[in-house]
Steps between C-alpha positions, in 0.01 A plus 500: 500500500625868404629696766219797472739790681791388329367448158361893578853598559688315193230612312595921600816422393471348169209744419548817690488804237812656686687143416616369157178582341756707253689228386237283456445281187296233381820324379595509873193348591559202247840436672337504822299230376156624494258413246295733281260533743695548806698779340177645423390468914812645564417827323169509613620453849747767460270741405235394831810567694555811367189615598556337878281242472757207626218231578371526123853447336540247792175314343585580136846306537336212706249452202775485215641206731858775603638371793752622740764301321450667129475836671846465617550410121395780358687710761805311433456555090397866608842528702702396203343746254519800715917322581519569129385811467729595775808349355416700160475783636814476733732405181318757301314248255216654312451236239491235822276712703220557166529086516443479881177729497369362188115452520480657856352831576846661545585440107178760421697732747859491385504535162833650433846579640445799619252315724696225566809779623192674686421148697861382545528893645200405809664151509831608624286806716330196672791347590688864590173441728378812325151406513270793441730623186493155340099511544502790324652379211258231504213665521660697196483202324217390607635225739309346788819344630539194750711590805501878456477628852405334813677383759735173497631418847313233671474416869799290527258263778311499223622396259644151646176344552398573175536231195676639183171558336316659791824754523477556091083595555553731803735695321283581255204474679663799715575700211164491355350574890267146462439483921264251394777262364796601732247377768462186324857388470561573852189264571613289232895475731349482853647840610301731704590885416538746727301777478703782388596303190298580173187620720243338701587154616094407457369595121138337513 
């Protein structure tokens, strides 16, 4: 039987719109393994969890048959697209970049090198940890990106009690402000907050 809390959680971070909804292709989907069908849940999830209704996508992967397992999938082919559009833009590699964002909604976005310079430009801002300035030249290009801003230090008492997964959702679970799910994965782990961390202990 699914884990319902976890599943929740998993399910923030593979579909969150602040997480690699850019990157995001249906060829990535195929090498996670999901059928026609499932990749098609996975969108329409994505877009129920845009609009904050987590039980919905929750039900809309259940239906397509997406478990836990093929989540972590399509994270795991997710993580290796946005590794190469990191690498390509660290060496400088326009022609690799086009091919890493081909048929996701960044390839409508960057169209040229002048964009590609402007997003290398709030990629090494980001990791100057110039956050605000790299925003802006996102939203110049018209980039909702994943990980701009927020905070990324975790309890460290935390974070040991917490599976590899869990720790992967609360991060961006935090970043998108989901109380709803961060109180799930601490559920989910067994670990009672206290009540000065992200609000009220009690959230019925």
């Amino acid at each position: 039987m699914q884990s319902k809390s976890l599943l929740i959680a998993i399910a923030a971070f593979a579909l969150t719109a602040t997480g690699v909804n850019a990157y995001s292709n249906t060829n990535v989907l195929s090498r996670a393994g999901l059928n026609k069908e499932q990749q098609e849940a996975i969108q329409e999830a994505r877009e129920l969890r845009r609009a904050g209704d987590v039980d919905a996508a929750r039900d809309k992967l259940v239906e397509a048959g997406i478990t836990e397992a093929e989540l972590r999938s399509v994270h795991q082919a997710e993580h290796a697209a946005r590794e190469a559009v990191h690498t390509a833009l660290e060496e400088d590699d326009y022609r690799a970049f086009k091919a890493a964002i081909a048929d996701s909604p960044l390839a409508d976005i960057i169209t040229s090198r002048a964009d590609f310079e402007q997003f290398q430009e709030a990629h090494r801002l980001r990791q100057a940890g110039n956050w605000d300035e790299a925003e802006d030249i996102m939203d110049e290009l018209g980039v909702t990106h994943p990980g701009v801003g927020g905070h990324h230090h975790l309890p460290p008492p935390f974070i040991s009690d917490l599976t590899d997964e869990q720790r992967e959702a609360l991060q961006v679970a935090r970043q998108s402000n989901d109380r709803a799910t961060i109180q799930a994965i601490f559920d989910e782990a067994g670990i009672e907050l206290p009540v000065h961390h992200y609000g009220r202990r009690t959230m019925n």
